[in-house]
Short mmCIF file of C-alpha atoms in Angstrom, two decimals:
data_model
loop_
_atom_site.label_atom_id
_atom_site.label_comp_id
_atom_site.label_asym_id
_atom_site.label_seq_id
_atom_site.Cartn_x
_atom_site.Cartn_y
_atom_site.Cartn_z
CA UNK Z 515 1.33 93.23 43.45
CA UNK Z 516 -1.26 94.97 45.22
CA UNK Z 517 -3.45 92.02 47.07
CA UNK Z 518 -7.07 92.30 48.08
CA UNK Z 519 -8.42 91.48 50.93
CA UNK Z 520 -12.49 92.39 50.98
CA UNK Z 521 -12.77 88.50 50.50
CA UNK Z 522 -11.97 88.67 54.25
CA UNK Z 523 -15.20 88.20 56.85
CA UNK Z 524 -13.05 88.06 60.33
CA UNK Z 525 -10.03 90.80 59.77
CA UNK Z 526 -9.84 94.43 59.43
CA UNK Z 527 -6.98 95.68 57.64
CA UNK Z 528 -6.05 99.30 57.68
CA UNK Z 529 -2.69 100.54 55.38
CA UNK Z 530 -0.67 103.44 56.58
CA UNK Z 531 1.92 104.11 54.18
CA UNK Z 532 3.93 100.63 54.09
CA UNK Z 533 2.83 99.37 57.01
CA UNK Z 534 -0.77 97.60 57.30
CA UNK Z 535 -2.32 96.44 60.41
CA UNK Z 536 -4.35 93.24 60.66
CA UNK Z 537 -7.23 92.68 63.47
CA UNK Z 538 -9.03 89.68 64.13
CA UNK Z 539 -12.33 91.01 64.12
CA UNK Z 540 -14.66 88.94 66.07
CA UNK Z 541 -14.53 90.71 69.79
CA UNK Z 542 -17.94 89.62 71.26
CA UNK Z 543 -16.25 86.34 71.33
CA UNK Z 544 -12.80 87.14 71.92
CA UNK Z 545 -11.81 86.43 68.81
CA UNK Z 546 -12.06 82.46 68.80
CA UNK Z 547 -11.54 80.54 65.89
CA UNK Z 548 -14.64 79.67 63.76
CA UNK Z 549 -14.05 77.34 61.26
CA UNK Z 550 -14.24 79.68 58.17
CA UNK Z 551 -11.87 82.24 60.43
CA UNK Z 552 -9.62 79.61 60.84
CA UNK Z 553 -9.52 78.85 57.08
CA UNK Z 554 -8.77 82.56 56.45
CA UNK Z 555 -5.92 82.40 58.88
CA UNK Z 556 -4.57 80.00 56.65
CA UNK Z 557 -4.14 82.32 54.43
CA UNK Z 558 -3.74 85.59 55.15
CA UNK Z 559 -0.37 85.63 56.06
CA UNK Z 560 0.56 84.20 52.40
CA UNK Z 561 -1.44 87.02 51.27
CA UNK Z 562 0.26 89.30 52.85
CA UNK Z 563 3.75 88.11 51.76
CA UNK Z 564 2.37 89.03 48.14
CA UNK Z 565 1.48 92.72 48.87
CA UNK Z 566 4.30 94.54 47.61
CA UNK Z 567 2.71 97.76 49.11
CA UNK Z 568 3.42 97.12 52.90
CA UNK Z 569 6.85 96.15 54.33
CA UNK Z 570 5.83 95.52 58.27
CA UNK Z 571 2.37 93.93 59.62
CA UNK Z 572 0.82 95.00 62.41
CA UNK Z 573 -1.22 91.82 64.02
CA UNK Z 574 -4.09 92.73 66.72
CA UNK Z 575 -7.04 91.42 68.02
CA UNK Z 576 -10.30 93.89 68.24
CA UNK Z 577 -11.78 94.15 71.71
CA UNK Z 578 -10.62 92.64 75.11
CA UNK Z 579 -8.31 89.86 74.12
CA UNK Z 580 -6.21 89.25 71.11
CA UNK Z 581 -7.27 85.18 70.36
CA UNK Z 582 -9.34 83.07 72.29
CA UNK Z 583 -7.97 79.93 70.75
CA UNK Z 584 -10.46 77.75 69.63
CA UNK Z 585 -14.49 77.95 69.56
CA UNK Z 586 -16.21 75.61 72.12
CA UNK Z 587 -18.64 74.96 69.24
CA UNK Z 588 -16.31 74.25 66.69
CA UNK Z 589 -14.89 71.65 68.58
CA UNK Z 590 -18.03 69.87 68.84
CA UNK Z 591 -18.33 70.40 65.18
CA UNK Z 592 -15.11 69.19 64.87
CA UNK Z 593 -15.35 65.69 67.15
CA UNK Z 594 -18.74 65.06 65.31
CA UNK Z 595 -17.24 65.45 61.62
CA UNK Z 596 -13.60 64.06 61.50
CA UNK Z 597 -13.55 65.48 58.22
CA UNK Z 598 -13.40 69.14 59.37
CA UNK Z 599 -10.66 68.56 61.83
CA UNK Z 600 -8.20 66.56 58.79
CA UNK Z 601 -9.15 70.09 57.01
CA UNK Z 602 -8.22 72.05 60.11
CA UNK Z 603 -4.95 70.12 60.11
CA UNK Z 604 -4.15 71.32 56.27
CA UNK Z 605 -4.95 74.92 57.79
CA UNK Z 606 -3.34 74.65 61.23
CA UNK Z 607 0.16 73.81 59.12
CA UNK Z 608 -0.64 77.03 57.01
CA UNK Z 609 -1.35 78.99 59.74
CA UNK Z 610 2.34 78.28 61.02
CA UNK Z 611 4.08 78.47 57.78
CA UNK Z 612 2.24 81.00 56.12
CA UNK Z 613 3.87 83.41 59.13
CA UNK Z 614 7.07 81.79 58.50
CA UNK Z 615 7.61 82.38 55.12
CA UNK Z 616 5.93 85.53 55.43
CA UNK Z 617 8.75 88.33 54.58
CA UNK Z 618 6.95 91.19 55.91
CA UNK Z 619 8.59 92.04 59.32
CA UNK Z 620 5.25 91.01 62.19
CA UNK Z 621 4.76 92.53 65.07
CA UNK Z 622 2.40 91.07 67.28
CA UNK Z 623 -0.06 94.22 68.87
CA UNK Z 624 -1.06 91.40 72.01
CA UNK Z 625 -3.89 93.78 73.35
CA UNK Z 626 -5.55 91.25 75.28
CA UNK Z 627 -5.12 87.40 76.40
CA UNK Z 628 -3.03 85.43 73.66
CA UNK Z 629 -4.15 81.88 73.87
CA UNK Z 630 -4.16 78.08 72.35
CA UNK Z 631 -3.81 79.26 69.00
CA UNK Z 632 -3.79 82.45 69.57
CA UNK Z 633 -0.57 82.46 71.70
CA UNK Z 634 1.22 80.01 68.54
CA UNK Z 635 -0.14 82.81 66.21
CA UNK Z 636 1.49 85.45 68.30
CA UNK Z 637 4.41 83.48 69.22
CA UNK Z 638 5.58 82.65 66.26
CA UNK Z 639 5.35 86.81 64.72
CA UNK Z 640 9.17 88.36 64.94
CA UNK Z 641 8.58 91.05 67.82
CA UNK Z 642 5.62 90.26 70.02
CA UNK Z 643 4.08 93.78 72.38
CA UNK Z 644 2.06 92.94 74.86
CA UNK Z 645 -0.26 95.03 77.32
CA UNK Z 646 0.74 93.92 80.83
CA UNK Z 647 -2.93 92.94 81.70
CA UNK Z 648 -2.52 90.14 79.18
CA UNK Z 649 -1.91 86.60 79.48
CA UNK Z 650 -0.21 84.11 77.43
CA UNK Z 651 -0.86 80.35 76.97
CA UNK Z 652 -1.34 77.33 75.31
CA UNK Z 653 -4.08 75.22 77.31
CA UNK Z 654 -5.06 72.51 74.68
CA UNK Z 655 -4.42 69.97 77.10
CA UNK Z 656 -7.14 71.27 79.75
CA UNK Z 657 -9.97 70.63 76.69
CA UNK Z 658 -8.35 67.44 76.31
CA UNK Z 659 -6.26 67.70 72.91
CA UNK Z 660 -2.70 67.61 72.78
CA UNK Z 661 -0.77 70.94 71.82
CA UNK Z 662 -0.39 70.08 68.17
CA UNK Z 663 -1.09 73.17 66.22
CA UNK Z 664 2.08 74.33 66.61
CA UNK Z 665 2.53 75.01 70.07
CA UNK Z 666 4.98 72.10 70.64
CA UNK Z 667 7.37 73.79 67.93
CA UNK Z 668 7.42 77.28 69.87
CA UNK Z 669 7.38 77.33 73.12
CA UNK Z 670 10.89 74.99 73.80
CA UNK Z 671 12.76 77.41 71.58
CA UNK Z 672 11.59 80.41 73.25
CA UNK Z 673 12.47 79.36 76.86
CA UNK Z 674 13.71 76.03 76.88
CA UNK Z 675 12.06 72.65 77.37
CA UNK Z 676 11.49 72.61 81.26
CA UNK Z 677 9.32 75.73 81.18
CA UNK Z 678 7.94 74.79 77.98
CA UNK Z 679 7.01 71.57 79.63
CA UNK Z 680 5.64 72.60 82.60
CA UNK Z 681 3.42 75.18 80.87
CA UNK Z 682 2.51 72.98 77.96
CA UNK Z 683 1.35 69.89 80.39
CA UNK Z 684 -0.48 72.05 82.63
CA UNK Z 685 -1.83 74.53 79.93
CA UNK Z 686 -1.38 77.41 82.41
CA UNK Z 687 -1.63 81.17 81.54
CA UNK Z 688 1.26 83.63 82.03
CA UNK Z 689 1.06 87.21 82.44
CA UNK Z 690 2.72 89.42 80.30
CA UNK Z 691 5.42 90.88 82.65
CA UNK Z 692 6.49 86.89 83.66
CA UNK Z 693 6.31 86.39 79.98
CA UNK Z 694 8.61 89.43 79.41
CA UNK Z 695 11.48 88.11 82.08
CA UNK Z 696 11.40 84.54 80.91
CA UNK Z 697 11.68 85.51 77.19
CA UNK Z 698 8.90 84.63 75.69
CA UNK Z 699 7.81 88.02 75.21
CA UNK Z 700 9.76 90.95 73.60
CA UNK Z 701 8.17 94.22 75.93
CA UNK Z 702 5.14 94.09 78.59
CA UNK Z 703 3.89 98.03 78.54
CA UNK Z 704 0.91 99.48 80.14
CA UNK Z 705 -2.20 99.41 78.54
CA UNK Z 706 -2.32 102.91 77.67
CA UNK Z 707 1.22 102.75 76.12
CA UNK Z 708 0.24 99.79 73.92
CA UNK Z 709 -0.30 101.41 70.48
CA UNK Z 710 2.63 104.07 71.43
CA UNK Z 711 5.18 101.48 71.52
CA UNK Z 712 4.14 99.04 68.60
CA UNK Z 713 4.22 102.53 66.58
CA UNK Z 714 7.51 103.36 67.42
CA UNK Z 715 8.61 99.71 66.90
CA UNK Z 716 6.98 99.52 63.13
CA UNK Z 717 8.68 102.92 61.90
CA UNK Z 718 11.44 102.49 63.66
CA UNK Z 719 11.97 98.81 61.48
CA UNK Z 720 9.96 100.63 58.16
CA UNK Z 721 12.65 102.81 58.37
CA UNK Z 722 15.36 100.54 58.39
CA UNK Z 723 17.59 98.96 55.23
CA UNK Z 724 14.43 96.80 54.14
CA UNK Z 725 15.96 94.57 52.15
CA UNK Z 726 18.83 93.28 55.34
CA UNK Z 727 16.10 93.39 57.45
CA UNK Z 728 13.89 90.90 55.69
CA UNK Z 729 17.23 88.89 54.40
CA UNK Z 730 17.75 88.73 58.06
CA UNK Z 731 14.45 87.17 59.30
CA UNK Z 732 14.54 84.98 56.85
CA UNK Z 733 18.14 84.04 57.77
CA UNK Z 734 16.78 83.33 61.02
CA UNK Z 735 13.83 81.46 60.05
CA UNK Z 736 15.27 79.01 58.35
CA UNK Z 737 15.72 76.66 61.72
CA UNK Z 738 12.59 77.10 62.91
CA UNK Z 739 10.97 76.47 59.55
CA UNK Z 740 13.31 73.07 59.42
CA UNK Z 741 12.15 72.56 62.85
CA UNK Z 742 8.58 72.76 62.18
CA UNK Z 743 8.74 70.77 58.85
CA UNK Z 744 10.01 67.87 61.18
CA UNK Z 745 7.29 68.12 63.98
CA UNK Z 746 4.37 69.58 62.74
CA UNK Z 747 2.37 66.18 60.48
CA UNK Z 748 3.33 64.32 64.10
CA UNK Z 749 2.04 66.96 66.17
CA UNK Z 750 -0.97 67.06 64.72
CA UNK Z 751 -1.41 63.66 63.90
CA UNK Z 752 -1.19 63.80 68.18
CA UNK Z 753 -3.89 66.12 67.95
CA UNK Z 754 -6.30 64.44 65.74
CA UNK Z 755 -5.74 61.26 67.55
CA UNK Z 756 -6.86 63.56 71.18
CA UNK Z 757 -9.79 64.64 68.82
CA UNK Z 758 -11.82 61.54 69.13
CA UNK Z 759 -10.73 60.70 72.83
CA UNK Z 760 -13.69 60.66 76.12
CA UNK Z 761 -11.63 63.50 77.74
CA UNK Z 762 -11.97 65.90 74.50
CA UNK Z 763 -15.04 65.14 74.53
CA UNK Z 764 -16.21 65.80 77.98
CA UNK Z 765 -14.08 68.80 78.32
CA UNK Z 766 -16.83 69.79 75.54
CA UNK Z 767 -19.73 68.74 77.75
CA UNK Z 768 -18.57 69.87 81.31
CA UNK Z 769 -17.86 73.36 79.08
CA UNK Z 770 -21.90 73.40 77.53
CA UNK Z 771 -22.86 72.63 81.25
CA UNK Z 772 -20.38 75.09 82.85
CA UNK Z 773 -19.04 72.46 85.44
CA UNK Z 774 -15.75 71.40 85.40
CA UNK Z 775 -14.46 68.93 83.28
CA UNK Z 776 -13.81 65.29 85.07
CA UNK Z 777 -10.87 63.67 83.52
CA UNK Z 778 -10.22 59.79 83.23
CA UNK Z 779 -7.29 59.87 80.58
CA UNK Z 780 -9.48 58.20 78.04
#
């Protein structure tokens, strides 16, 4: 099966022999997550499991960073109309499993700052290249939400639960070299050796024994998929609760008013 993806308004895709490569297409803004971008992103990666023409994925980001996270505005959108965040919810649990069911072997192309859901998105691909000007992070606590789209699943199995604490309750950013020594990270390259090294890394696995390859991710998968099934309804349920609270919500405002947010842990 051959899939089709011009029904797609926020990614590129471009297929070189069986390997296609995926960008997030919306640069002027970093790539944030509109509401309708984050309903394709619950999909694409099921799409992709379909296309029997492609054995590895390339994931990018066009421009400066690879994901923003979240829009600014959509989360006003979203704390206005509860209903769009309980459909957000149905798409952020997509968004995980789709990549975790997804056979295709992923390598995350991290050409820019990976963050909120962008570093889950990334995080969660099988080999993860980053430029070493690029940060990593998952800051939903410093817009006031909890870290419930996934975030909470990934980061504890990558480097264990202290770090994963620390940088999950303070919602710092890491660089890309830090990332690389603590694990999180496969490979920190220059800039300029980006695109040589995911290259390498793509034929290097397209030319592999397909079928043990895939076998084998999925092999490996099957924890963190168990894992995820258990935490992520509670995580976001977390979320959604943070959704509606006065810090979310002046986060928001101290954001439209570029001030900084004053937190009173209501």
């Amino acid at each position: 099966m051959i899939v089709d993806y011009s029904g797609y308004k926020y990614f590129l895709f471009e297929q070189e022999d069986r390997t296609m490569t995926v960008t997030m297409n919306r640069p002027a803004q970093l790539n944030a997550m509109t509401a309708e971008m984050h309903e394709e992103s619950s999909r694409i990666f099921y799409d992709l499991g379909l296309d029997h023409s492609i054995d590895v994925v390339i994931f990018t980001g066009a421009g400066k960073a690879f994901s923003a996270g979240g829009d600014i505005v959509g989360m006003r959108e979203m704390y206005e109309d509860t209903e769009m965040f309980d459909r957000s919810i149905n798409e952020a649990k997509r968004v995980v499993f789709g990549i975790l069911d997804c056979d295709k072997v992923i390598i995350c192309k991290m050409n820019g700052d990976a963050v909120g859901l962008g570093a889950t998105m990334a995080l969660f691909c099988d080999i993860i290249i980053a430029a070493d000007h690029a940060r990593i992070g998952d800051p939903h606590v410093r817009v006031g939400l909890a870290a419930g789209d996934g975030g909470a699943v990934i980061w504890p199995q990558a480097i264990g639960y202290a770090k994963a604490k620390e940088y999950l309750m303070t919602g710092d950013l890491i660089t890309a070299p830090d990332a690389q020594a603590m694990g999180l990270i496969n490979y920190s390259v220059p800039a300029d050796e980006l695109d040589a090294k995911v290259d390498a890394m793509a034929k290097k696995l397209g030319n592999g024994a397909m079928k043990s390859i895939k076998y084998t991710k999925t092999a490996i998968n099957i924890g963190l998929k168990q894992l995820a099934h258990t935490m992520m309804d509670t995580c976001m349920a977390y979320e959604a609760l943070t959704n509606r609270s006065q810090d979310h919500l002046e986060s928001i405002n101290a954001f439209s008013e570029k001030r900084k947010p004053k937190f009173t842990g209501l």
